Each structure stands twice: as structure tokens, then as C-alpha cells.
GROMACS .gro file of C-alpha atoms in nm:
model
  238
    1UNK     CA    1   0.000   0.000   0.000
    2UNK     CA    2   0.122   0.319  -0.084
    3UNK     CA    3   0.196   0.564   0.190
    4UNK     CA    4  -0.013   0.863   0.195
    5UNK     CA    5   0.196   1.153   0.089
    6UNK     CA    6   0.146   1.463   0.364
    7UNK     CA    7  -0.049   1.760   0.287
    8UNK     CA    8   0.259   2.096   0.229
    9UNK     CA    9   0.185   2.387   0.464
   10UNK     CA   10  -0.061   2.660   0.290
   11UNK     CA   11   0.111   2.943   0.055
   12UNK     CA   12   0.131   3.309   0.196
   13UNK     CA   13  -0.091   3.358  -0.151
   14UNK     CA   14  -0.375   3.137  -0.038
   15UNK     CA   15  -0.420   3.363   0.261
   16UNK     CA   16  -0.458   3.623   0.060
   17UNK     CA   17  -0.712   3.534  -0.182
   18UNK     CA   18  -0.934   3.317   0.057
   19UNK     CA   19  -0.921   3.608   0.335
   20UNK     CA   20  -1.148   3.574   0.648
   21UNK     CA   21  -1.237   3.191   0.477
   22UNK     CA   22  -0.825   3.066   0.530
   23UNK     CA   23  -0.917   2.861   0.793
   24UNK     CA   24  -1.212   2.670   0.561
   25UNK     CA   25  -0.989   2.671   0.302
   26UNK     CA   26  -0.726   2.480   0.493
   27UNK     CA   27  -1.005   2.271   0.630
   28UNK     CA   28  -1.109   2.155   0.267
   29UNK     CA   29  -0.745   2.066   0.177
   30UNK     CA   30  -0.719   1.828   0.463
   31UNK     CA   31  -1.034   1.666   0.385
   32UNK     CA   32  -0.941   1.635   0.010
   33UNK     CA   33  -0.633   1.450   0.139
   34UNK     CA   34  -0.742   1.259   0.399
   35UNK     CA   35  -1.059   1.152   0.310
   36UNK     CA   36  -1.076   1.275  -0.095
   37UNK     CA   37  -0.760   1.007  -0.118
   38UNK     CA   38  -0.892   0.702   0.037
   39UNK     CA   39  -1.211   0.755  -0.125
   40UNK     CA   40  -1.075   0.741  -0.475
   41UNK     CA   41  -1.194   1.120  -0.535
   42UNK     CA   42  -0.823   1.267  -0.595
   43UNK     CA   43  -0.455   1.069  -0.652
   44UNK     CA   44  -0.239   1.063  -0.364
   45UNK     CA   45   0.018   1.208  -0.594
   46UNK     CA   46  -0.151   1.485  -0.607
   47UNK     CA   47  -0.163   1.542  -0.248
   48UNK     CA   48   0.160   1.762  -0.265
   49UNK     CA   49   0.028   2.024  -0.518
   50UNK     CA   50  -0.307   2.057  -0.409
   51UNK     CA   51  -0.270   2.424  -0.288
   52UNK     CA   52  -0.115   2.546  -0.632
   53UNK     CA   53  -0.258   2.329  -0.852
   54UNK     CA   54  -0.643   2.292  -0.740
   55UNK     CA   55  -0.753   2.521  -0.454
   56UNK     CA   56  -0.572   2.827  -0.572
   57UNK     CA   57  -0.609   2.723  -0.972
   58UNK     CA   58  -0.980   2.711  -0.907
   59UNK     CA   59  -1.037   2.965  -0.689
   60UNK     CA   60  -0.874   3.235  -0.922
   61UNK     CA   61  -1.133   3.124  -1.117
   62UNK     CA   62  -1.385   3.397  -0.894
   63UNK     CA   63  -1.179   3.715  -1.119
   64UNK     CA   64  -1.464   3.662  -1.398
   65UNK     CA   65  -1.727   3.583  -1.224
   66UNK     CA   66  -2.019   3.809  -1.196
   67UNK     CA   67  -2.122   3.955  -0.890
   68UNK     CA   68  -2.420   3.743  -0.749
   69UNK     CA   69  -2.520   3.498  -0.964
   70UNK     CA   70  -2.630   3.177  -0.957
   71UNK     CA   71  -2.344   2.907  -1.080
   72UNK     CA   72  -2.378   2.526  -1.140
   73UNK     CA   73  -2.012   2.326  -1.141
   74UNK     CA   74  -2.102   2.044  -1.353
   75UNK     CA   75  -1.898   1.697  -1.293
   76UNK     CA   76  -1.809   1.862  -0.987
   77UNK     CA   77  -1.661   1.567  -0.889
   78UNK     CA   78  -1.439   1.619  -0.513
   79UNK     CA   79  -1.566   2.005  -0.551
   80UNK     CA   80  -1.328   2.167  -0.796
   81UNK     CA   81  -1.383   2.430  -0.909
   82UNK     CA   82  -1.710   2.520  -0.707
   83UNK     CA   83  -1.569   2.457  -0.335
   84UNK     CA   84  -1.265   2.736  -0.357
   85UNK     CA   85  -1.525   2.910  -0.609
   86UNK     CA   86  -1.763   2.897  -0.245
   87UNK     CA   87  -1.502   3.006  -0.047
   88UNK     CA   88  -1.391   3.315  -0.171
   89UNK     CA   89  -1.756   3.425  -0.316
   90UNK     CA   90  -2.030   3.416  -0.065
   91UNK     CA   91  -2.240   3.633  -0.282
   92UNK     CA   92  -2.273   3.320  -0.558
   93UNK     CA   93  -2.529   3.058  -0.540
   94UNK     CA   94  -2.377   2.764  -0.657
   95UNK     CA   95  -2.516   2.428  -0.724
   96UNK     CA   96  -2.243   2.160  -0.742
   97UNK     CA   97  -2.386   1.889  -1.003
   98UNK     CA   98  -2.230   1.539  -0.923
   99UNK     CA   99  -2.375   1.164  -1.066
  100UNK     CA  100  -2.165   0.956  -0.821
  101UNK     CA  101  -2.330   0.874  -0.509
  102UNK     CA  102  -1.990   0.895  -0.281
  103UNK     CA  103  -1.854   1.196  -0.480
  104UNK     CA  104  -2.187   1.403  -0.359
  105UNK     CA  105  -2.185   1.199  -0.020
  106UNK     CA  106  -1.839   1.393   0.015
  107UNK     CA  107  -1.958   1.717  -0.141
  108UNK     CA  108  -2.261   1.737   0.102
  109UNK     CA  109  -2.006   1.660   0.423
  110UNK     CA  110  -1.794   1.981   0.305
  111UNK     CA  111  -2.056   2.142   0.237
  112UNK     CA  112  -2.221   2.107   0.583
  113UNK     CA  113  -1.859   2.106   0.740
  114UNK     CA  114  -1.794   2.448   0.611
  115UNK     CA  115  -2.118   2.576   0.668
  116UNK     CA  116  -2.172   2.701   0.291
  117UNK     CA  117  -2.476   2.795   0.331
  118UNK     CA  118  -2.508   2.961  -0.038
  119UNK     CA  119  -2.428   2.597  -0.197
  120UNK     CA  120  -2.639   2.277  -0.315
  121UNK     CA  121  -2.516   1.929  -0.437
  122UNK     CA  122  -2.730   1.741  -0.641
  123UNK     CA  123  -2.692   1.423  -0.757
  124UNK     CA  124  -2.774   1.396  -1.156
  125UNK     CA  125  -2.614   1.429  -1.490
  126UNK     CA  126  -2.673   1.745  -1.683
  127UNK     CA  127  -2.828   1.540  -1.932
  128UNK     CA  128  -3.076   1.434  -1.702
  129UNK     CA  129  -3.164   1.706  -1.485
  130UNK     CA  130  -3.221   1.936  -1.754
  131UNK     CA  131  -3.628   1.937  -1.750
  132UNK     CA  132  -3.599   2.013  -1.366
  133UNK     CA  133  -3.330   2.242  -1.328
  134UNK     CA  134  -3.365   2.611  -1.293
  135UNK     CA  135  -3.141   2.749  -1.529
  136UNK     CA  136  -2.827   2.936  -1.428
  137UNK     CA  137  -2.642   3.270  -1.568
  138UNK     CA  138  -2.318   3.047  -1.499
  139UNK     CA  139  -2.142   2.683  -1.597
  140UNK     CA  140  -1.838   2.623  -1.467
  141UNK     CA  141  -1.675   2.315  -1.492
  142UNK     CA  142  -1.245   2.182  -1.456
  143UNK     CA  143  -1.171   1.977  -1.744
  144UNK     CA  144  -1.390   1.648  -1.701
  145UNK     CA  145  -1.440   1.626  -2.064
  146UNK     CA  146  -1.320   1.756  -2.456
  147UNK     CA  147  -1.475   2.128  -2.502
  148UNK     CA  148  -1.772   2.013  -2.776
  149UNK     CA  149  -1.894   1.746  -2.476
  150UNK     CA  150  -1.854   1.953  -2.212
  151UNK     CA  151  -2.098   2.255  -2.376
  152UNK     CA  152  -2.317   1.967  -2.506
  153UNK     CA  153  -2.338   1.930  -2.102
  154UNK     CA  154  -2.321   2.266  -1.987
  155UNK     CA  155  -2.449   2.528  -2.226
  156UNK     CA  156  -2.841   2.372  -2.182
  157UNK     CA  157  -2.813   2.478  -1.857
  158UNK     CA  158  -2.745   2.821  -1.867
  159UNK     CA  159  -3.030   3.122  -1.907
  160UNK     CA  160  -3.044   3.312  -2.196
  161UNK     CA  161  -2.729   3.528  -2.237
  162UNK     CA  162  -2.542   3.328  -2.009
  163UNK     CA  163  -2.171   3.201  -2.007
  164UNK     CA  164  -1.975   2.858  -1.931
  165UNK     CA  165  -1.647   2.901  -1.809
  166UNK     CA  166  -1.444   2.581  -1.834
  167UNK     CA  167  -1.098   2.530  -1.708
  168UNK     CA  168  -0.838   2.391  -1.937
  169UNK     CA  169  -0.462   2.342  -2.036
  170UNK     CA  170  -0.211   2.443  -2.319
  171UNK     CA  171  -0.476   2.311  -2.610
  172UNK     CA  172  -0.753   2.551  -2.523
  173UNK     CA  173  -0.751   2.705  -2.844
  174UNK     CA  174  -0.707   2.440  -3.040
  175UNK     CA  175  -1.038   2.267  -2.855
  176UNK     CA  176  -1.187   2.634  -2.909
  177UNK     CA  177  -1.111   2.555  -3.286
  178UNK     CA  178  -1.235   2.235  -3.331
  179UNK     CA  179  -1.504   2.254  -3.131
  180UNK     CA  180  -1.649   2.576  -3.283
  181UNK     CA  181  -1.934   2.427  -3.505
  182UNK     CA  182  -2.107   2.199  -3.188
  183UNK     CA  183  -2.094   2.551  -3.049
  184UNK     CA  184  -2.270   2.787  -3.277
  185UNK     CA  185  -2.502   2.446  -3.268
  186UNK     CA  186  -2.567   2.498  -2.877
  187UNK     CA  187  -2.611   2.834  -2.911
  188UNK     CA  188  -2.301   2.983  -2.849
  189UNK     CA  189  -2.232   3.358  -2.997
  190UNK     CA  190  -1.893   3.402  -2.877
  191UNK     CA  191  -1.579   3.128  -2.716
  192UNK     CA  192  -1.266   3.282  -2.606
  193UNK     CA  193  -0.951   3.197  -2.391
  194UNK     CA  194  -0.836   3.425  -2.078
  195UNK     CA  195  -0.607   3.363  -1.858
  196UNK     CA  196  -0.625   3.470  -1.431
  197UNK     CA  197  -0.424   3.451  -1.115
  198UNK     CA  198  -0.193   3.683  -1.234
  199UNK     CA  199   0.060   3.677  -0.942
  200UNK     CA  200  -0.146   3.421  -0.748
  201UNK     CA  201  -0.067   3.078  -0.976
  202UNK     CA  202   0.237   3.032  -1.179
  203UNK     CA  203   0.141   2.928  -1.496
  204UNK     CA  204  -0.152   3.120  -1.494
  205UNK     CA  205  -0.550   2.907  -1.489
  206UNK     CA  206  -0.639   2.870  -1.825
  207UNK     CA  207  -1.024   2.940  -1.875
  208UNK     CA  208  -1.204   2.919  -2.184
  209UNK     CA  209  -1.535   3.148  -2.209
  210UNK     CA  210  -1.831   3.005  -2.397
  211UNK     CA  211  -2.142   3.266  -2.436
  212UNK     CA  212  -2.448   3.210  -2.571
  213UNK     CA  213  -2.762   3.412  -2.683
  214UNK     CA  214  -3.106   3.382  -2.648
  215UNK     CA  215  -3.116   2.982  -2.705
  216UNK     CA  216  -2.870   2.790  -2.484
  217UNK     CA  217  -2.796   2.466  -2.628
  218UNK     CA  218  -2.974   2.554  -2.956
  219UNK     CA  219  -3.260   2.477  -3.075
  220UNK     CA  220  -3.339   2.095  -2.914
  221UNK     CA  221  -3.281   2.189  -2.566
  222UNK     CA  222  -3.523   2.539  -2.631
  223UNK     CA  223  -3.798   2.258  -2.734
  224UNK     CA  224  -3.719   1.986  -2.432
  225UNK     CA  225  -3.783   2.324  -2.184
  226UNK     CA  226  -4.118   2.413  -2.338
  227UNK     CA  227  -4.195   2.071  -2.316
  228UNK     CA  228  -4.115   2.015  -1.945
  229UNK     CA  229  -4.223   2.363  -1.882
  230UNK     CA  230  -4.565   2.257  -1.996
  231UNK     CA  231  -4.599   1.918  -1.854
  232UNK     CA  232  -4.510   2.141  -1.521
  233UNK     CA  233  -4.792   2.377  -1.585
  234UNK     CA  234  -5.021   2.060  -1.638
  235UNK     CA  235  -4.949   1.876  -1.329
  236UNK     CA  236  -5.006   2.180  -1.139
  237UNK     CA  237  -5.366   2.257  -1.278
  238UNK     CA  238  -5.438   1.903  -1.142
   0.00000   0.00000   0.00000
């Protein structure tokens, strides 16, 4: 059995950017290596670079995000990006989107650990939440999937005129590239690539923007909501 590697002392730059919320945000970092390891939710390699390479690569994430809106992390997996995302942002409501059972089992602990009160988990894909789900101005999500997936995941669930910010690597652009016509399929009117943490991070989080107009995920997904929106209306009137 391998030997759990130990958790580095926090960065003088995560005390900075998480502020009054240091203490949670050490909190978190234990939990992901403690119990995030021997749940299968993160490698133990990557205990030793989980300040620089997740909690502070995700929570840079906040520097374009609106002020108070409502966020869904999709495939938010051990809670990256939307836990540091919760830390640092108390005026987001954020809904962390999760299929496996003992990924949102974990999620819900932090959650209630932390008390982040302005944060849901639900269990679901995005595929099948979809007729239920209030629609949100923001997707984020940390590179569970190629870019043209990933939207076909996330765009449906934003509101009109809203944006999915995705975190990625070195081949954002080219994924911006070849991804561009299941884009402007979903909806999207604009993709770009920006990079934040300046001075925080070193290299910089990668995030590519996706916004879309007045139909997210095209016209399908418009046609799925009416549906559900009217089988809604229905059920009520009985």
C-alpha cells in the first residue's frame, strides 16, 4: 500500500485570496487528502500540489465571475472548481452537479462542514436534470471532458445570455477551434480563452469562455424546456 503523501503547509498567496475563509480553506485541503484520497476522489500524488494546482487554480477562477449569480459546477466531482469558487464568493449561489453517489456523499459533508450555506449538491447528470433544473447565468466546470462534450453538457443549462467558463490546459484554443461548429449548434455567440491569477498561480489558470444568446444549447434543448415547462404547468392545474 502506498503511503499517503502529507499535505505541504498553505502558501502566503492562499491567505490572501481566501481572506477571512483561510481557515475553511485549509479545512477543505485536509479533507481532500485525507478523506478525498482514500475515497478514490483525488490521486495521492496529487496530495503535494493541491494548494497550487487545485484550490488556488480554481479559486482564481472567482476574477470573472459576476457579482451574485447563480453558478452550477457540472462533474463537480471532489468540488473543484465550485468549493474554492464557495469560499472566496459568498455572494454566488452555486449548485455543485455530481452523478456519483460517494462523490456528492463527500460534497454534502464539506458542504455542511464548512457551513456554505449559499451551496447545493445534487446528484444527476446534466443530461438528465435538464427538465428540472432552474437554469443558471453560470457553468463552470475543470476539465472532465473535450470542449464540444462539455458545452453539449453545460451550455443547456445556462439562461439566456449566459456564459460557461471551463478550465483547461495548453490546447484551449485548439479545442476552441475544433469545437467551434457543436458551439454555434448549442447556441453559443462568442468562445474565447483568458487567462487569471496573475501573481497568485504560476502558470496562470487557463479558462475558456463560452457565451451564448437567447437559445442555450440551440434549438433541441429550447424545445425539451417548453416541453417540461408545460408538462409542469399541467401537473399543477391538477
Amino acid at each position: 500500500m502506498t503511503e499517503a503523501a502529507e499535505l505541504p503547509q498553505a502558501p502566503e498567496e492562499a491567505r490572501a485570496v481566501f481572506g477571512e475563509y483561510f481557515p475553511d480553506a485549509v479545512r477543505y485541503a485536509e479533507l481532500l487528502a485525507d478523506a478525498g484520497v482514500k475515497r478514490g476522489l483525488i490521486g495521492p500524488r496529487e496530495v503535494p500540489r493541491l494548494w497550487e494546482r487545485h484550490l488556488l487554480n480554481c479559486a482564481v477562477l472567482s476574477e470573472v465571475v459576476p457579482e451574485g449569480v447563480t453558478v452550477c459546477d457540472v462533474g463537480s466531482g471532489a468540488g473543484l472548481p465550485g468549493i474554492p469558487l464557495a469560499l472566496v464568493r459568498r455572494d454566488l449561489k452555486i449548485t455543485l452537479l455530481e452523478p456519483l453517489l460517494r462523490r456528492t456523499n463527500f460534497l454534502q459533508e464539506v458542504v455542511e462542514l464548512l457551513g456554505l450555506d449559499h451551496v447545493t449538491v445534487l446528484r444527476g447528470r446534466a443530461e438528465e436534470v435538464l427538465s428540472t433544473f432552474q437554469p443558471v447565468h453560470v457553468v463552470t466546470a475543470r476539465a472532465v471532458a473535450p470542449l464540444d462534450r462539455l458545452a453539449g453538457w453545460g451550455v443547456p443549462l445556462l439562461r439566456p445570455y449566459g456564459e460557461m467558463l471551463a478550465l483547461k490546459g495548453d490546447t484551449a484554443e485548439e479545442e476552441i477551434k475544433s469545437a467551434r461548429a457543436a458551439l454555434i449548434k448549442l447556441g453559443a455567440v462568442s468562445s474565447e480563452v483568458l487567462h487569471v491569477g496573475e501573481g497568485v498561480v504560476d502558470p496562470l489558470t487557463t479558462v475558456v469562455r463560452v457565451e451564448v444568446g437567447e437559445s442555450p444549447g440551440g434549438v433541441r434543448f429550447a424545445a425539451k424546456r417548453a416541453k417540461a415547462a408545460r408538462s409542469g404547468r399541467t401537473r399543477r392545474r391538477r
